GROMACS .gro file of C-alpha atoms in nm:
model
  276
    1MET     CA    1  -0.010   0.010  -0.013
    2SER     CA    2   0.142   0.340  -0.104
    3LYS     CA    3   0.134   0.659   0.131
    4THR     CA    4  -0.161   0.825   0.318
    5THR     CA    5  -0.360   0.764  -0.003
    6PHE     CA    6  -0.413   0.413  -0.072
    7GLN     CA    7  -0.487   0.335  -0.475
    8PRO     CA    8  -0.787   0.172  -0.466
    9SER     CA    9  -0.776  -0.208  -0.439
   10VAL     CA   10  -1.011  -0.474  -0.587
   11LEU     CA   11  -1.183  -0.561  -0.253
   12VAL     CA   12  -1.516  -0.547  -0.447
   13PHE     CA   13  -1.682  -0.220  -0.361
   14SER     CA   14  -1.651  -0.075  -0.645
   15ALA     CA   15  -1.718  -0.427  -0.598
   16LEU     CA   16  -1.481  -0.602  -0.773
   17LEU     CA   17  -1.215  -0.881  -0.661
   18ALA     CA   18  -0.929  -0.922  -0.822
   19LEU     CA   19  -0.586  -1.050  -0.788
   20ALA     CA   20  -0.441  -0.685  -0.731
   21ALA     CA   21  -0.119  -0.565  -0.591
   22THR     CA   22  -0.070  -0.261  -0.448
   23SER     CA   23   0.059  -0.301  -0.101
   24CYS     CA   24  -0.109   0.036   0.008
   25SER     CA   25   0.052   0.333  -0.153
   26LYS     CA   26   0.259   0.583   0.077
   27SER     CA   27   0.118   0.794   0.335
   28ASP     CA   28   0.145   1.172   0.294
   29ALA     CA   29   0.332   1.242   0.618
   30PRO     CA   30   0.671   1.309   0.569
   31ALA     CA   31   0.943   1.080   0.692
   32PRO     CA   32   1.185   1.156   1.008
   33ALA     CA   33   1.549   1.160   0.977
   34ALA     CA   34   1.553   0.886   1.167
   35ALA     CA   35   1.307   0.650   0.960
   36ALA     CA   36   1.531   0.763   0.627
   37ALA     CA   37   1.864   0.662   0.802
   38GLU     CA   38   1.791   0.328   0.827
   39ALA     CA   39   1.978   0.089   0.619
   40PRO     CA   40   1.721  -0.053   0.344
   41ALA     CA   41   1.721  -0.471   0.345
   42ALA     CA   42   1.956  -0.657   0.089
   43PRO     CA   43   1.832  -0.774  -0.189
   44ALA     CA   44   1.775  -1.118  -0.281
   45ALA     CA   45   1.949  -1.317  -0.544
   46PRO     CA   46   1.776  -1.274  -0.885
   47VAL     CA   47   1.524  -1.542  -1.033
   48SER     CA   48   1.578  -1.680  -1.382
   49LEU     CA   49   1.289  -1.667  -1.617
   50SER     CA   50   1.273  -1.664  -1.997
   51ALA     CA   51   1.149  -1.332  -2.148
   52GLU     CA   52   0.889  -1.552  -2.334
   53ARG     CA   53   0.767  -1.728  -2.007
   54ALA     CA   54   0.736  -1.417  -1.805
   55GLU     CA   55   0.507  -1.269  -2.091
   56LEU     CA   56   0.280  -1.546  -2.061
   57LEU     CA   57   0.251  -1.537  -1.677
   58ARG     CA   58   0.229  -1.160  -1.674
   59GLN     CA   59  -0.082  -1.194  -1.963
   60PHE     CA   60  -0.277  -1.459  -1.765
   61LEU     CA   61  -0.256  -1.210  -1.443
   62VAL     CA   62  -0.370  -0.944  -1.633
   63GLN     CA   63  -0.680  -1.133  -1.747
   64THR     CA   64  -0.752  -1.330  -1.396
   65SER     CA   65  -0.687  -0.998  -1.208
   66GLY     CA   66  -0.802  -0.713  -1.404
   67GLU     CA   67  -0.532  -0.506  -1.376
   68GLN     CA   68  -0.298  -0.391  -1.641
   69ASN     CA   69   0.010  -0.306  -1.405
   70VAL     CA   70   0.136  -0.663  -1.388
   71THR     CA   71   0.519  -0.654  -1.399
   72TRP     CA   72   0.799  -0.957  -1.368
   73SER     CA   73   1.100  -0.859  -1.089
   74ALA     CA   74   1.377  -1.137  -1.134
   75ALA     CA   75   1.526  -0.940  -0.817
   76THR     CA   76   1.235  -1.089  -0.583
   77GLY     CA   77   1.128  -1.388  -0.797
   78ALA     CA   78   0.745  -1.214  -0.804
   79PHE     CA   79   0.507  -1.061  -1.011
   80MET     CA   80   0.413  -0.754  -0.876
   81ILE     CA   81  -0.027  -0.640  -0.985
   82ASP     CA   82  -0.085  -0.284  -0.934
   83GLY     CA   83   0.194  -0.207  -0.661
   84ASP     CA   84   0.098  -0.375  -0.373
   85VAL     CA   85   0.007  -0.760  -0.416
   86ALA     CA   86   0.275  -0.972  -0.503
   87MET     CA   87   0.268  -1.295  -0.646
   88PRO     CA   88   0.596  -1.528  -0.590
   89LEU     CA   89   0.636  -1.722  -0.928
   90ASP     CA   90   0.579  -2.075  -0.789
   91GLU     CA   91   0.208  -1.941  -0.696
   92VAL     CA   92   0.173  -1.795  -1.069
   93GLU     CA   93   0.284  -2.132  -1.200
   94ALA     CA   94   0.056  -2.360  -0.977
   95HIS     CA   95  -0.246  -2.111  -1.059
   96TYR     CA   96  -0.165  -2.142  -1.443
   97ALA     CA   97  -0.129  -2.503  -1.444
   98GLN     CA   98  -0.473  -2.558  -1.316
   99LYS     CA   99  -0.660  -2.271  -1.481
  100ASP     CA  100  -0.853  -2.496  -1.732
  101ALA     CA  101  -0.889  -2.768  -1.446
  102PRO     CA  102  -1.042  -2.624  -1.097
  103GLN     CA  103  -0.986  -2.890  -0.873
  104GLN     CA  104  -1.268  -3.026  -0.635
  105GLY     CA  105  -1.295  -2.819  -0.310
  106THR     CA  106  -1.132  -2.489  -0.392
  107ALA     CA  107  -1.319  -2.187  -0.406
  108ARG     CA  108  -1.363  -2.175  -0.770
  109THR     CA  109  -1.589  -2.506  -0.745
  110GLU     CA  110  -1.791  -2.381  -0.454
  111GLY     CA  111  -2.056  -2.162  -0.611
  112VAL     CA  112  -1.835  -1.852  -0.676
  113GLN     CA  113  -1.869  -1.735  -1.044
  114HIS     CA  114  -1.511  -1.714  -1.197
  115ARG     CA  115  -1.605  -1.331  -1.297
  116LYS     CA  116  -1.651  -1.224  -0.954
  117SER     CA  117  -1.308  -1.329  -0.846
  118TYR     CA  118  -1.049  -1.559  -0.976
  119TYR     CA  119  -0.867  -1.587  -0.619
  120LEU     CA  120  -1.062  -1.639  -0.322
  121VAL     CA  121  -1.062  -1.866   0.001
  122THR     CA  122  -1.300  -2.179   0.078
  123PRO     CA  123  -1.543  -2.105   0.332
  124VAL     CA  124  -1.418  -2.346   0.573
  125LYS     CA  125  -1.074  -2.201   0.544
  126ALA     CA  126  -1.217  -1.844   0.591
  127ALA     CA  127  -1.371  -1.948   0.923
  128THR     CA  128  -1.056  -2.053   1.054
  129VAL     CA  129  -0.752  -1.815   0.932
  130LYS     CA  130  -0.447  -1.808   1.136
  131ILE     CA  131  -0.191  -1.519   1.103
  132TYR     CA  132   0.180  -1.536   1.262
  133ALA     CA  133   0.394  -1.210   1.284
  134ASP     CA  134   0.720  -1.316   1.303
  135GLY     CA  135   1.017  -1.123   1.495
  136THR     CA  136   1.088  -0.908   1.249
  137VAL     CA  137   0.756  -0.705   1.278
  138PRO     CA  138   0.803  -0.418   1.532
  139ALA     CA  139   0.558  -0.384   1.810
  140VAL     CA  140   0.369  -0.104   1.650
  141TRP     CA  141   0.274  -0.299   1.342
  142LYS     CA  142   0.170  -0.602   1.565
  143ALA     CA  143  -0.040  -0.362   1.749
  144ALA     CA  144  -0.208  -0.222   1.411
  145LEU     CA  145  -0.243  -0.597   1.254
  146ASP     CA  146  -0.424  -0.681   1.608
  147ARG     CA  147  -0.643  -0.373   1.512
  148ALA     CA  148  -0.693  -0.481   1.174
  149ILE     CA  149  -0.784  -0.844   1.255
  150ALA     CA  150  -1.046  -0.719   1.476
  151ASN     CA  151  -1.179  -0.503   1.182
  152TRP     CA  152  -1.231  -0.790   0.979
  153ASN     CA  153  -1.373  -1.015   1.253
  154ALA     CA  154  -1.643  -0.748   1.337
  155THR     CA  155  -1.765  -0.773   0.961
  156GLY     CA  156  -2.014  -1.004   1.003
  157SER     CA  157  -1.888  -1.232   0.747
  158LYS     CA  158  -1.750  -1.573   0.751
  159LEU     CA  159  -1.422  -1.465   0.775
  160TYR     CA  160  -1.278  -1.513   1.140
  161ILE     CA  161  -0.891  -1.444   1.200
  162THR     CA  162  -0.674  -1.549   1.525
  163ARG     CA  163  -0.315  -1.401   1.549
  164ILE     CA  164  -0.106  -1.694   1.688
  165THR     CA  165   0.205  -1.710   1.865
  166THR     CA  166   0.441  -1.975   1.687
  167PRO     CA  167   0.482  -2.024   1.293
  168THR     CA  168   0.325  -2.361   1.338
  169GLY     CA  169  -0.031  -2.413   1.173
  170ALA     CA  170  -0.019  -2.043   1.052
  171ASN     CA  171  -0.211  -1.934   0.703
  172THR     CA  172  -0.053  -1.597   0.662
  173THR     CA  173   0.306  -1.493   0.817
  174VAL     CA  174   0.387  -1.118   0.849
  175THR     CA  175   0.730  -1.032   0.810
  176ALA     CA  176   0.915  -0.679   0.788
  177ALA     CA  177   1.191  -0.521   0.629
  178ASN     CA  178   1.272  -0.157   0.519
  179THR     CA  179   1.254  -0.121   0.164
  180GLY     CA  180   1.295   0.237   0.157
  181GLY     CA  181   1.112   0.543   0.105
  182THR     CA  182   1.053   0.474  -0.263
  183GLY     CA  183   0.858   0.145  -0.152
  184THR     CA  184   0.502   0.068  -0.063
  185ILE     CA  185   0.408   0.067   0.276
  186ALA     CA  186   0.306  -0.316   0.252
  187VAL     CA  187   0.291  -0.609   0.029
  188ALA     CA  188   0.061  -0.874   0.037
  189ASN     CA  189   0.011  -1.225  -0.121
  190TYR     CA  190  -0.324  -1.339  -0.278
  191PRO     CA  191  -0.527  -1.680  -0.192
  192ASP     CA  192  -0.269  -1.951  -0.330
  193TYR     CA  193  -0.385  -2.240  -0.586
  194LEU     CA  194  -0.587  -2.428  -0.314
  195SER     CA  195  -0.753  -2.137  -0.207
  196ASN     CA  196  -0.598  -2.097   0.129
  197PRO     CA  197  -0.533  -1.726   0.242
  198GLY     CA  198  -0.218  -1.538   0.100
  199ARG     CA  199   0.071  -1.676   0.287
  200LYS     CA  200   0.272  -1.314   0.314
  201ILE     CA  201   0.220  -0.998   0.385
  202THR     CA  202   0.588  -0.786   0.396
  203ILE     CA  203   0.581  -0.468   0.590
  204ASN     CA  204   0.809  -0.164   0.480
  205THR     CA  205   0.961  -0.021   0.822
  206TYR     CA  206   1.076   0.268   0.663
  207TYR     CA  207   0.701   0.411   0.740
  208ASN     CA  208   0.734   0.296   1.132
  209TYR     CA  209   0.704   0.663   1.176
  210LEU     CA  210   0.316   0.661   1.036
  211ALA     CA  211   0.070   0.730   1.264
  212ALA     CA  212  -0.153   0.422   1.397
  213GLY     CA  213  -0.447   0.536   1.244
  214LEU     CA  214  -0.261   0.494   0.906
  215GLN     CA  215  -0.084   0.174   1.004
  216THR     CA  216  -0.455   0.012   1.095
  217PHE     CA  217  -0.579   0.132   0.757
  218ALA     CA  218  -0.249  -0.023   0.578
  219MET     CA  219  -0.319  -0.378   0.743
  220THR     CA  220  -0.662  -0.359   0.734
  221HIS     CA  221  -0.622  -0.312   0.351
  222GLU     CA  222  -0.342  -0.595   0.313
  223LEU     CA  223  -0.545  -0.866   0.496
  224GLY     CA  224  -0.821  -0.797   0.246
  225HIS     CA  225  -0.583  -0.877  -0.042
  226THR     CA  226  -0.485  -1.195   0.123
  227TYR     CA  227  -0.867  -1.309   0.089
  228GLY     CA  228  -0.882  -1.236  -0.274
  229PHE     CA  229  -1.011  -0.870  -0.251
  230GLY     CA  230  -0.810  -0.647  -0.509
  231HIS     CA  231  -0.854  -0.262  -0.548
  232THR     CA  232  -1.181  -0.095  -0.570
  233ASN     CA  233  -1.103   0.086  -0.889
  234SER     CA  234  -1.064  -0.260  -1.073
  235THR     CA  235  -1.247  -0.314  -1.387
  236TYR     CA  236  -1.256  -0.681  -1.354
  237GLY     CA  237  -1.534  -0.925  -1.204
  238THR     CA  238  -1.891  -0.847  -1.163
  239LEU     CA  239  -2.015  -0.566  -0.932
  240VAL     CA  240  -2.192  -0.659  -0.641
  241PRO     CA  241  -2.536  -0.594  -0.669
  242GLY     CA  242  -2.593  -0.287  -0.485
  243SER     CA  243  -2.278  -0.157  -0.489
  244PRO     CA  244  -2.124   0.135  -0.697
  245ASN     CA  245  -1.852   0.172  -0.969
  246SER     CA  246  -1.668   0.352  -0.719
  247ASP     CA  247  -1.609   0.409  -0.376
  248SER     CA  248  -1.384   0.692  -0.232
  249TYR     CA  249  -1.429   0.546   0.153
  250SER     CA  250  -1.340   0.222   0.051
  251VAL     CA  251  -1.069   0.032   0.251
  252MET     CA  252  -0.949  -0.143  -0.058
  253ASN     CA  253  -0.860   0.203  -0.225
  254SER     CA  254  -0.463   0.199  -0.275
  255VAL     CA  255  -0.418   0.522  -0.116
  256CYS     CA  256  -0.360   0.504   0.259
  257LYS     CA  257  -0.590   0.724   0.462
  258THR     CA  258  -0.651   0.712   0.887
  259TRP     CA  259  -0.856   0.440   0.961
  260SER     CA  260  -1.229   0.519   1.028
  261SER     CA  261  -1.433   0.196   0.937
  262PHE     CA  262  -1.496  -0.036   0.655
  263SER     CA  263  -1.780   0.176   0.392
  264THR     CA  264  -2.120   0.045   0.360
  265TYR     CA  265  -2.032  -0.095   0.013
  266ASP     CA  266  -1.698  -0.264   0.171
  267LEU     CA  267  -1.925  -0.437   0.408
  268LEU     CA  268  -2.190  -0.535   0.165
  269ALA     CA  269  -1.922  -0.645  -0.063
  270ILE     CA  270  -1.728  -0.897   0.223
  271ARG     CA  271  -2.054  -1.035   0.306
  272THR     CA  272  -2.159  -1.101  -0.014
  273VAL     CA  273  -1.826  -1.322  -0.083
  274TYR     CA  274  -1.788  -1.485   0.229
  275PRO     CA  275  -2.153  -1.508   0.361
  276LYS     CA  276  -2.221  -1.661   0.710
   0.00000   0.00000   0.00000
């Protein structure tokens, strides 16, 4: 997610669900000198992928997410979708391999229309989500994560999330690293090819200075990506009945704002996609 103004995510408020990536955009708040001085994390070894294969998989993600802004990064070994959603190469390959033959028991075979969303969590898994924040996550972000979890648990939907203190049994692992002031606030994964919640959220500790309300918004937004919600301004999928084409109050907009509440249409979308 970016800075104080998140770019809309595909949550389905504007009502669409898609694979969007935009780890919350940056916040408008200026970075203090201390944050700027912190050294960025060292880059990982590049991943080899032919140009032809990269383009094939990129087009697949464009088609299934409805986002045109999809890029391949050999440095991270992942495709980035609209800025804050990362899809690791192995996950893209797995999704692509099963695109023409959905497996029994996945979200795509349980009454969810393909056009409404390609990436979803199965109902039974949505009701028992477990999240682990490892030792790299600062206390302020763990607190923001707890507030975000409480936000989702209060939506009146099938989704129910618990933060656990050990990695065993976790569906989603939250980590943190300083990726610098040009990076987004956080990056999340979409649900995997077995319809589990997105397996990872990475927080950019450069933005430790953000106010609690902004951090809460960012984590609530990123959790939305892990359940298959994309940016609200996406053009992919079917509008949820009763929702508008745009919703400036949606938490799945990609510009980070101070958390207030889910919008009326956020709640409509969440309860439609994950009904109790």
